[in-house]
């Protein structure tokens, strides 16, 4: 594990050195304006720790800790005045700028400020080059998909951007991995399950990030039963759970059952109703991680039923959603069909929006040519264009120039490169993470600040590992891995999509990107506590530690197929999202969600003076359609009557 990885070190080294070598020119560029203007500035190609990358959160954390203004100095007046300043350059912020221009006209002066070195928010593009091969990965927001159908507003924006969602089947090589005999598998690790073993996956339901779902047939179960390093008792319990048709709450109506299931965790349901042993619970523990960032100890049994987890087949639950069900757990056929995955995920949506706002930055004119188009970051923030996107800029204060009820302007202060600057605008849309808003916007009423603060996000790691080839996957017959006890609970070969001149890997000897995901959490505690602890863990963990975990996990899972991390890993990009998914309400932890009442997100998103509030947090729904819908609403609020 500790062997030198010369070639891989070289590749990562190049990226890091490029970053380091950027420093003098960055400084120079900063003096003459902005580091995003330096010639070698191209964040998508950086590897190592991305997402909330080093340097992106220090100002915000100093604000949180109450120390920022001790050393910040007086804001420098830029003299810039805008019609609209948008805080946050994610899909919500970019959509807000787009919707605003549609109303105010193409000459409207808009400034978008974001603390990251790249635009797109969670929708981030990761690029990898290995010799002549070019591979893309998604650093966050993965696909156009949502458990509920896209609204008319969100759909029409997608269409306006030229994305033809129903055409997706043209681009995806759907049966590619199956044609090589690959299937989803489970990896049992020795720390949790007594020995390391990769076995077929018989568990239907739950969530995977690819369309590559376990088939759950009887043959698979038979193989699993023979090979899995589980006790005989566990296998008997699992068999009962998967195949026995039993009503675990006899004598109750469907509604009464759902009400009970909404108030108990799935782990409790398994242990106390089905009567399985705790090793079975460990098998299922990480199943909901990709959706909720927590395990089965913290999601309700009712949601588990909606997600098609086992145990409910004979409970005669009528198909209508029960009270307090999470929206992710409510099946919807129309929504399921509305799916489109770009090789860089919804970063393509962010890039299409940027192209609409600033046609000079990204060349081209279609939703497919966006995939291979480069981006000229030096043109994102130019006084020659009405729309400007200023990166590496953390907004630290937003306040009205005078009484919010009558003020004609808002002043926005942001930190960039160790200094604070000030701009003015007729309106401001806060499309940033809601937890940040109380720290930057002191004027808001306290109940609104409390509601905003309650939207603490779900922490996640989205790791992309570029590998030399996937022959080890072929030898082991595996396309994706569920690893309930490992550092990353899921990993998968990239979805094979070729579009706009981008070619995915089609042969096992070609380079490919493996996508890995981790939800840091602390089972046994309330959901929000688990997220808080996980968030701290992510901020505290060094890239080197994560890298070692990746190498260890891949070596142990794929080693029997010949995988050698020292030889086969070409580059690693860890997209660290301590502030990841918008928090979605959960019947176990959010009483109002189960019993009714005003939702915190409704209180949080109320307009205030010349401010409106967007972001996916404003709908407590971790999806792109929500980010778009909330942007549309926010723009409607500030343009009402115009
Ligand atoms: C790992 C991951 C995977 C996801 N996968 C999917 C998916 O497959 N499909 C889907 O529909 N959704 C997915 N989502 C949900 C995703 O959050 C939304 O789809 C959407 O991208 C959110 O856009 P947004 O603009 O609301 O928020 P964000 O993308 O978070 O953008 C907000 C921006 O505001 C910035 N900001 C915060 N504070 C400040 C400040 N003080 N000053 C300046 N800027 C600030 C943030 O840094 C961020 O860049 C995923 C999310 C994550 C984290």
XYZ file of C-alpha atoms and ligand atoms in Angstrom:
695
model
C 0.000 0.000 0.000
C 2.839 2.383 0.684
C 4.764 1.611 -2.495
C 5.652 4.677 -4.530
C 3.202 5.337 -7.338
C 5.562 7.026 -9.712
C 3.317 7.608 -12.680
C 0.239 8.478 -10.660
C 2.301 10.664 -8.362
C 3.545 12.377 -11.442
C 0.045 13.060 -12.719
C -1.229 14.359 -9.411
C 2.066 16.120 -8.947
C 1.534 17.936 -12.214
C -1.815 19.223 -11.068
C -0.500 20.267 -7.691
C 2.580 21.845 -9.187
C 0.402 23.609 -11.700
C -1.557 24.992 -8.744
C 1.604 25.995 -6.957
C 3.166 27.393 -10.101
C 0.059 29.470 -10.525
C 0.812 31.405 -7.407
C 3.035 34.192 -8.734
C 0.817 34.733 -11.757
C -2.236 34.502 -9.522
C -0.806 37.192 -7.344
C -0.011 39.267 -10.368
C -3.481 38.700 -11.746
C -5.007 39.586 -8.417
C -3.149 42.853 -8.359
C -4.526 43.620 -11.763
C -7.940 42.308 -10.799
C -8.647 38.639 -10.274
C -6.787 35.364 -10.155
C -9.390 33.806 -12.444
C -7.863 35.995 -15.162
C -4.472 34.320 -15.092
C -3.623 32.451 -18.279
C -3.276 29.019 -16.701
C -6.487 29.215 -14.669
C -8.597 26.147 -15.428
C -10.134 24.536 -12.300
C -11.854 21.521 -13.950
C -8.419 20.002 -14.647
C -7.250 20.212 -11.040
C -7.054 16.957 -9.110
C -6.586 16.295 -5.382
C -9.027 17.857 -2.940
C -11.812 19.645 -4.814
C -15.454 20.415 -3.995
C -15.082 22.627 -0.930
C -11.420 23.011 -1.773
C -8.817 24.553 0.518
C -9.195 28.310 0.511
C -12.904 28.305 -0.349
C -14.353 28.343 3.147
C -11.945 30.210 5.430
C -13.761 33.551 5.218
C -17.165 31.950 5.853
C -15.847 29.955 8.805
C -14.233 33.059 10.274
C -17.606 34.789 10.014
C -19.224 31.841 11.776
C -16.585 31.998 14.504
C -17.063 35.747 14.890
C -13.437 36.540 14.013
C -13.695 37.684 10.409
C -14.096 41.433 10.985
C -11.238 41.510 13.543
C -8.700 41.447 10.729
C -10.714 42.138 7.584
C -10.193 45.871 7.388
C -12.596 48.346 5.850
C -14.197 47.173 2.603
C -12.633 48.697 -0.493
C -15.195 50.559 -2.625
C -15.153 49.117 -6.128
C -17.544 51.769 -7.398
C -19.452 49.004 -9.168
C -23.230 49.155 -9.237
C -25.482 46.428 -10.572
C -29.143 45.829 -11.186
C -28.746 42.483 -9.485
C -26.077 40.785 -7.420
C -26.456 37.031 -7.023
C -24.684 35.353 -4.111
C -23.786 31.810 -5.161
C -22.871 30.628 -8.653
C -24.540 27.219 -8.491
C -27.396 26.179 -10.756
C -29.817 28.228 -8.685
C -27.734 31.405 -8.859
C -27.006 31.000 -12.580
C -30.693 30.275 -13.270
C -31.679 33.351 -11.263
C -29.414 35.514 -13.431
C -30.938 33.936 -16.535
C -34.551 34.457 -15.413
C -33.806 38.001 -14.324
C -32.357 38.885 -17.726
C -35.455 37.562 -19.399
C -37.502 40.099 -17.502
C -35.052 42.994 -17.238
C -33.535 42.590 -20.710
C -30.116 41.551 -21.992
C -28.554 44.838 -20.917
C -29.307 44.185 -17.228
C -26.124 44.437 -15.183
C -25.654 41.340 -13.057
C -22.776 40.225 -10.834
C -22.596 36.628 -9.602
C -20.269 36.021 -6.655
C -19.099 32.583 -5.570
C -16.551 31.498 -2.990
C -15.264 28.569 -5.061
C -12.601 28.745 -7.757
C -15.109 27.384 -10.292
C -18.734 28.138 -11.089
C -21.550 25.565 -10.871
C -21.775 25.070 -7.091
C -22.284 21.356 -6.527
C -22.474 20.852 -10.289
C -18.734 20.546 -10.854
C -16.743 19.178 -13.748
C -13.673 16.974 -13.202
C -11.347 16.405 -16.161
C -8.656 13.753 -16.513
C -6.077 13.240 -19.207
C -4.094 10.023 -19.574
C -1.916 10.243 -22.662
C -4.316 10.842 -25.535
C -7.322 9.750 -23.554
C -9.620 12.360 -22.108
C -12.098 11.423 -19.431
C -14.735 13.422 -17.613
C -16.223 12.881 -14.198
C -18.954 14.562 -12.180
C -17.744 16.254 -9.034
C -21.221 16.617 -7.553
C -24.664 17.029 -9.118
C -24.812 13.895 -11.170
C -27.875 13.899 -13.415
C -31.113 15.416 -14.471
C -33.315 13.306 -12.252
C -35.748 13.964 -9.502
C -38.123 11.780 -7.526
C -41.016 14.036 -8.541
C -41.638 15.337 -12.071
C -39.810 18.533 -13.079
C -42.082 21.579 -12.926
C -43.087 23.368 -16.128
C -40.548 26.093 -15.267
C -37.652 23.693 -14.739
C -38.550 21.652 -17.821
C -38.754 24.689 -20.034
C -35.340 25.902 -18.848
C -33.877 22.478 -19.651
C -35.453 22.706 -23.114
C -34.296 26.281 -23.596
C -30.768 25.094 -22.907
C -31.233 22.634 -25.758
C -31.233 19.473 -23.647
C -33.486 16.865 -25.181
C -34.070 14.611 -22.185
C -35.923 11.843 -24.086
C -32.926 11.508 -26.440
C -30.730 10.170 -23.608
C -30.947 6.584 -24.857
C -29.025 7.697 -27.986
C -25.967 8.545 -25.907
C -25.800 5.846 -23.251
C -24.355 2.415 -24.001
C -26.889 0.835 -21.679
C -25.968 -2.807 -21.858
C -22.213 -2.270 -22.163
C -21.123 -3.655 -18.815
C -23.594 -6.520 -18.909
C -22.258 -7.449 -22.349
C -18.923 -8.149 -20.626
C -20.697 -10.200 -17.962
C -20.365 -7.533 -15.278
C -22.950 -7.130 -12.525
C -23.382 -5.235 -9.253
C -21.679 -6.892 -6.264
C -21.345 -6.483 -2.527
C -18.005 -6.219 -0.803
C -17.895 -7.540 2.751
C -14.908 -6.129 4.630
C -13.090 -8.066 7.334
C -13.438 -5.281 9.944
C -17.249 -5.439 9.769
C -17.950 -8.954 8.501
C -14.912 -11.014 9.554
C -13.400 -11.497 6.091
C -12.889 -9.589 2.835
C -15.118 -10.983 0.104
C -16.691 -9.716 -3.090
C -19.965 -11.494 -3.851
C -22.963 -11.048 -6.141
C -25.597 -8.597 -4.947
C -29.053 -10.100 -4.445
C -30.505 -7.020 -2.735
C -33.048 -5.175 -4.789
C -34.255 -1.713 -3.886
C -32.306 1.021 -2.205
C -30.446 3.463 -4.324
C -27.638 3.240 -6.805
C -26.249 6.064 -8.857
C -26.237 4.134 -12.052
C -28.945 2.342 -13.921
C -26.935 -0.777 -13.167
C -29.290 -2.309 -10.615
C -29.078 -5.719 -8.921
C -31.526 -8.171 -10.501
C -32.533 -9.798 -7.225
C -33.351 -13.144 -8.833
C -33.329 -16.541 -7.110
C -30.140 -17.704 -8.834
C -28.239 -14.676 -7.561
C -29.520 -15.364 -4.068
C -28.283 -18.957 -4.220
C -24.775 -17.853 -5.201
C -24.790 -15.141 -2.575
C -25.829 -17.618 0.107
C -22.946 -19.885 -0.743
C -20.293 -17.185 -0.985
C -21.169 -14.461 1.527
C -18.975 -14.470 4.682
C -22.038 -14.227 6.922
C -23.118 -16.506 9.766
C -25.671 -19.242 9.081
C -28.125 -17.398 11.300
C -27.669 -14.223 9.246
C -28.271 -16.127 6.036
C -31.441 -17.693 7.449
C -32.646 -14.279 8.646
C -31.858 -12.691 5.294
C -33.658 -15.444 3.426
C -36.697 -14.939 5.624
C -36.593 -11.197 5.063
C -36.218 -11.485 1.303
C -38.593 -14.329 0.575
C -40.992 -14.927 3.441
C -44.382 -13.325 2.911
C -45.402 -12.113 6.313
C -47.444 -9.228 7.597
C -45.406 -7.885 10.506
C -48.235 -5.650 11.731
C -51.308 -7.872 11.446
C -54.698 -6.489 12.374
C -53.916 -2.883 11.429
C -55.267 -0.985 8.434
C -52.887 0.177 5.749
C -52.971 3.758 7.096
C -52.368 2.596 10.669
C -49.435 0.521 9.541
C -47.938 3.425 7.620
C -48.343 5.674 10.652
C -46.394 3.134 12.736
C -43.741 2.649 10.073
C -43.271 6.417 9.706
C -42.256 6.590 13.366
C -39.803 3.713 13.515
C -36.443 3.370 11.804
C -35.935 0.656 9.232
C -33.193 -0.790 11.444
C -35.698 -1.086 14.277
C -38.274 -2.604 11.938
C -35.749 -5.245 10.885
C -34.635 -6.051 14.416
C -37.944 -5.843 16.271
C -40.641 -6.662 13.704
C -38.832 -9.055 11.380
C -36.561 -10.308 14.148
C -33.298 -10.432 12.231
C -29.911 -10.374 13.912
C -27.679 -7.326 13.904
C -25.433 -8.620 11.130
C -28.405 -8.276 8.760
C -28.750 -4.673 9.891
C -25.077 -4.138 9.098
C -25.640 -5.493 5.580
C -28.358 -2.909 4.925
C -26.907 -0.105 7.022
C -25.424 1.996 4.204
C -28.179 1.354 1.648
C -29.732 4.829 1.915
C -26.386 6.666 1.934
C -26.533 7.802 -1.700
C -29.946 9.354 -1.147
C -29.902 10.718 2.367
C -26.326 10.537 3.660
C -27.479 8.476 6.639
C -28.067 4.795 7.225
C -31.089 2.659 8.017
C -30.886 3.612 11.695
C -32.060 7.114 10.750
C -34.569 6.627 7.936
C -38.104 5.510 8.581
C -39.435 2.059 7.790
C -42.124 3.789 5.738
C -39.439 5.379 3.549
C -37.703 2.003 3.296
C -40.981 0.584 1.984
C -41.119 3.388 -0.616
C -37.546 2.616 -1.626
C -38.500 -1.006 -2.226
C -36.351 -2.384 0.568
C -37.389 -5.859 1.704
C -39.892 -6.749 4.389
C -43.086 -5.151 3.141
C -44.262 -7.489 0.380
C -47.060 -9.059 2.425
C -48.015 -6.068 4.541
C -50.840 -5.006 2.245
C -49.809 -1.366 2.192
C -51.859 0.543 -0.353
C -49.643 2.310 -2.887
C -50.574 5.891 -1.990
C -47.787 7.729 -0.170
C -48.139 7.730 3.600
C -48.025 10.881 5.707
C -44.470 12.019 6.354
C -42.887 10.074 3.526
C -39.745 11.587 2.152
C -40.182 12.746 -1.443
C -37.261 10.546 -2.477
C -39.172 7.529 -1.224
C -42.334 8.158 -3.229
C -42.115 6.283 -6.531
C -43.218 8.255 -9.586
C -43.162 6.755 -13.039
C -43.166 10.045 -14.937
C -40.233 11.316 -12.869
C -38.282 8.094 -13.326
C -38.401 8.483 -17.099
C -37.036 12.024 -16.972
C -33.335 11.220 -16.734
C -30.282 12.569 -18.506
C -26.660 12.148 -17.542
C -23.872 14.203 -19.068
C -20.354 12.788 -18.570
C -19.609 15.722 -16.239
C -23.056 15.513 -14.640
C -25.115 18.672 -14.346
C -21.934 20.726 -14.698
C -23.073 20.718 -18.317
C -26.233 22.540 -17.210
C -24.131 25.082 -15.326
C -21.908 25.516 -18.382
C -24.929 25.900 -20.681
C -26.281 28.582 -18.370
C -22.919 30.363 -18.366
C -22.881 30.190 -22.154
C -26.336 31.820 -22.230
C -25.231 34.552 -19.850
C -21.759 35.046 -21.356
C -21.580 33.659 -24.909
C -17.877 34.532 -25.206
C -16.792 32.250 -22.389
C -17.779 28.856 -23.798
C -17.995 28.390 -27.581
C -20.668 26.392 -29.371
C -24.408 26.321 -29.730
C -25.820 22.969 -28.677
C -26.318 20.932 -25.553
C -24.062 18.218 -26.907
C -21.147 20.389 -28.020
C -20.966 21.830 -24.499
C -19.411 18.558 -23.325
C -16.099 19.028 -25.113
C -16.105 22.827 -25.203
C -13.370 24.597 -23.264
C -14.113 27.599 -21.063
C -12.217 30.868 -21.054
C -12.261 31.797 -17.385
C -10.526 35.079 -18.176
C -13.750 36.326 -19.764
C -16.065 35.492 -16.869
C -15.613 38.843 -15.200
C -15.116 41.581 -17.720
C -16.376 45.151 -17.531
C -17.245 44.862 -21.233
C -20.164 42.523 -20.561
C -23.332 43.163 -18.584
C -23.072 39.825 -16.745
C -19.994 39.088 -14.637
C -19.078 35.996 -12.647
C -16.529 36.638 -9.926
C -15.015 33.535 -8.389
C -13.015 33.065 -5.164
C -15.305 35.700 -3.664
C -17.056 34.930 -0.396
C -19.872 37.321 0.371
C -19.413 38.437 3.962
C -22.100 41.076 4.384
C -25.328 42.005 2.653
C -27.282 44.966 3.906
C -29.635 47.628 2.666
C -28.394 51.168 2.268
C -30.862 52.475 4.842
C -34.173 51.153 6.091
C -34.905 47.841 4.308
C -38.528 48.906 3.835
C -37.610 51.951 1.760
C -33.943 51.566 0.728
C -33.166 51.887 -2.968
C -29.957 49.885 -2.825
C -28.234 46.941 -1.230
C -24.543 46.906 -0.356
C -22.725 43.633 -0.774
C -19.266 43.067 0.712
C -17.157 40.120 -0.365
C -13.742 38.763 0.542
C -11.335 37.959 -2.263
C -7.633 37.280 -1.882
C -7.384 38.582 1.671
C -9.222 41.875 1.077
C -12.836 42.921 1.358
C -14.581 44.754 -1.462
C -17.944 46.425 -1.746
C -20.434 46.617 -4.617
C -23.961 48.011 -4.761
C -27.072 46.681 -6.410
C -30.750 47.443 -6.798
C -31.526 43.876 -5.716
C -29.718 40.877 -4.334
C -30.640 37.204 -4.619
C -29.079 34.950 -2.021
C -28.695 31.679 -3.913
C -26.079 30.436 -1.482
C -26.310 27.810 1.247
C -28.930 28.870 3.760
C -26.792 28.199 6.816
C -24.464 30.984 5.652
C -27.158 33.651 5.335
C -27.636 34.506 9.051
C -23.894 35.269 9.247
C -23.889 37.621 6.284
C -27.277 39.205 6.583
C -27.757 40.617 10.008
C -30.941 42.528 9.125
C -33.171 39.472 8.769
C -35.717 38.779 11.512
C -34.561 36.220 14.091
C -37.193 33.546 13.267
C -36.080 33.678 9.643
C -32.440 33.382 10.684
C -33.318 30.344 12.812
C -35.129 28.732 9.903
C -32.173 29.411 7.604
C -29.752 27.974 10.152
C -31.795 24.772 10.403
C -30.973 23.939 6.762
C -27.574 22.424 7.621
C -26.653 20.268 4.666
C -25.800 16.600 4.232
C -22.026 15.955 4.011
C -20.736 13.786 1.174
C -17.611 12.726 -0.635
C -17.847 12.261 -4.391
C -14.530 10.773 -5.390
C -13.388 10.230 -8.965
C -10.516 7.839 -9.541
C -9.055 7.738 -13.039
C -7.687 4.275 -13.716
C -5.561 2.885 -16.517
C -8.033 0.178 -17.494
C -10.887 -1.875 -16.053
C -9.650 -5.368 -16.770
C -9.835 -6.196 -13.039
C -13.551 -5.377 -13.096
C -13.927 -7.640 -16.103
C -12.050 -10.505 -14.455
C -14.192 -10.244 -11.335
C -17.449 -9.716 -13.265
C -18.258 -6.557 -11.365
C -19.586 -3.194 -12.558
C -20.477 -1.554 -9.264
C -19.878 -2.307 -5.613
C -21.978 -1.758 -2.516
C -19.590 -1.875 0.435
C -21.559 -1.381 3.650
C -18.516 -1.465 5.928
C -15.907 0.262 3.759
C -14.734 3.865 3.634
C -16.655 4.606 0.435
C -19.960 2.737 0.693
C -20.463 2.612 -3.072
C -18.354 2.700 -6.174
C -19.098 2.145 -9.802
C -17.598 2.257 -13.251
C -18.590 5.487 -14.948
C -21.906 5.541 -16.784
C -20.952 4.862 -20.393
C -22.164 7.998 -22.159
C -20.719 9.281 -25.450
C -21.935 12.665 -26.585
C -20.792 15.673 -28.567
C -17.502 14.083 -29.572
C -16.804 12.752 -26.085
C -16.190 9.006 -26.166
C -16.638 6.873 -23.081
C -14.496 3.792 -22.448
C -15.942 0.826 -24.285
C -13.215 -1.780 -23.863
C -11.788 -3.047 -20.572
C -8.255 -2.110 -21.591
C -9.203 1.567 -21.957
C -8.829 4.186 -19.220
C -11.984 4.935 -17.272
C -13.160 6.876 -14.242
C -14.464 5.055 -11.179
C -16.954 7.047 -9.190
C -16.918 6.458 -5.410
C -19.191 7.946 -2.776
C -19.051 8.244 0.982
C -21.542 9.616 3.491
C -19.728 10.370 6.731
C -22.218 9.874 9.545
C -22.521 8.536 13.060
C -25.231 5.850 13.275
C -27.442 5.882 16.322
C -27.858 9.641 16.556
C -30.528 11.994 15.180
C -30.032 12.789 11.489
C -28.888 16.385 11.923
C -26.314 15.360 14.570
C -25.004 12.690 12.229
C -24.592 15.271 9.479
C -22.843 17.705 11.828
C -20.377 15.062 12.968
C -19.821 13.911 9.381
C -19.223 17.485 8.244
C -16.545 17.947 10.903
C -14.946 14.677 9.881
C -14.702 15.822 6.262
C -13.141 19.144 7.182
C -10.600 17.417 9.428
C -9.526 14.670 7.012
C -6.456 15.262 4.873
C -6.362 14.295 1.211
C -3.502 11.870 1.946
C -5.720 9.956 4.378
C -8.542 9.690 1.872
C -6.085 8.655 -0.826
C -4.785 5.835 1.336
C -8.343 4.709 2.106
C -9.118 4.653 -1.625
C -6.031 2.614 -2.451
C -6.724 0.209 0.383
C -10.380 -0.214 -0.581
C -9.739 -0.718 -4.289
C -6.842 -3.102 -3.643
C -8.902 -5.235 -1.273
C -12.009 -5.244 -3.468
C -10.386 -5.674 -6.859
C -6.995 -7.198 -6.019
C -8.117 -10.708 -6.954
C -8.815 -9.349 -10.435
C -5.266 -8.043 -10.685
C -5.878 -4.457 -9.633
C -2.742 -2.800 -8.306
C -3.357 0.716 -7.003
C 0.262 1.722 -7.480
C 0.128 0.798 -11.151
C -3.492 1.298 -12.076
C -4.541 4.561 -10.466
C -3.727 7.483 -12.728
C -5.287 10.334 -10.758
C -7.674 11.022 -7.891
C -10.080 13.883 -7.442
C -11.889 13.939 -4.124
C -14.884 16.242 -4.276
C -15.414 17.060 -0.637
C -18.874 18.410 0.133
C -19.246 19.031 3.876
C -22.228 21.144 2.795
C -23.695 18.696 0.293
C -27.332 17.794 -0.363
C -30.034 20.143 0.853
C -31.501 18.664 4.037
C -34.778 16.901 3.252
C -37.339 16.482 5.973
C -37.690 13.096 7.582
C -40.619 11.715 9.565
C -38.327 10.391 12.316
C -36.689 13.717 13.097
C -38.976 16.473 11.816
C -42.327 16.458 13.577
C -43.791 19.165 11.338
C -43.177 16.956 8.305
C -45.282 14.196 9.797
C -47.871 16.203 11.650
C -48.122 19.385 9.586
C -47.299 23.038 10.161
C -45.224 25.676 8.424
C -42.018 24.255 7.003
C -38.716 25.881 8.013
C -37.839 26.347 4.323
C -41.010 28.412 3.845
C -39.976 30.727 6.673
C -36.378 30.794 5.468
C -37.128 31.875 1.907
C -39.328 34.882 2.646
C -38.257 37.957 0.689
C -36.909 40.835 2.754
C -36.686 44.390 1.403
C -34.587 44.172 -1.759
C -33.428 40.639 -1.000
C -34.840 37.351 -2.226
C -33.675 33.890 -1.290
C -33.089 30.975 -3.672
C -30.950 27.759 -3.610
C -32.161 24.150 -3.382
C -32.310 24.722 0.389
C -35.292 27.011 -0.199
C -37.343 23.940 -1.134
C -35.594 21.505 1.239
C -35.183 19.277 -1.776
C -31.753 18.223 -3.028
C -32.390 18.382 -6.740
C -31.623 20.605 -9.692
C -35.285 21.235 -10.509
C -35.685 22.675 -7.023
C -32.633 24.922 -7.485
C -34.225 26.202 -10.718
C -37.752 26.578 -9.311
C -36.511 28.483 -6.285
C -34.483 30.802 -8.526
C -37.588 31.487 -10.586
C -39.620 32.286 -7.490
C -36.916 34.560 -6.099
C -36.668 36.485 -9.370
C -40.465 36.808 -9.421
C -40.340 38.351 -5.957
C -37.834 41.051 -6.812
C -39.361 41.887 -10.186
C -42.985 41.901 -9.054
C -44.752 44.796 -10.696
C -41.968 45.490 -13.200
C -22.547 15.338 -4.268
C -23.874 15.834 -4.761
C -24.551 15.141 -5.750
C -25.774 15.610 -6.217
N -26.413 14.931 -7.228
C -27.551 15.435 -7.738
C -28.174 14.836 -8.874
O -27.717 13.826 -9.405
N -29.288 15.401 -9.377
C -29.828 16.506 -8.836
O -30.837 16.996 -9.349
N -29.276 17.081 -7.755
C -28.155 16.592 -7.196
N -27.566 17.207 -6.134
C -28.224 18.344 -5.495
C -27.648 19.680 -5.921
O -27.397 20.363 -4.728
C -28.640 20.477 -6.775
O -29.064 19.739 -7.884
C -28.090 21.784 -7.332
O -26.872 21.588 -8.005
C -27.976 22.807 -6.234
O -27.757 24.056 -6.805
P -27.809 25.338 -5.907
O -27.399 26.474 -6.770
O -29.094 25.415 -5.205
O -26.706 25.113 -4.762
P -25.143 24.948 -4.886
O -24.796 24.161 -6.057
O -24.674 24.489 -3.570
O -24.615 26.429 -5.139
C -24.578 27.403 -4.131
C -23.270 28.128 -4.237
O -23.258 29.218 -3.300
C -21.955 29.305 -2.805
N -21.899 30.095 -1.577
C -22.233 29.714 -0.328
N -22.005 30.740 0.521
C -21.503 31.761 -0.205
C -21.055 33.064 0.110
N -21.123 33.557 1.356
N -20.555 33.836 -0.885
C -20.488 33.367 -2.147
N -20.934 32.147 -2.514
C -21.427 31.357 -1.546
C -21.613 27.850 -2.574
O -20.259 27.671 -2.329
C -22.085 27.252 -3.876
O -21.075 27.337 -4.857
C -26.340 16.772 -5.651
C -25.667 17.448 -4.640
C -24.445 16.991 -4.196
C -23.730 17.730 -3.104
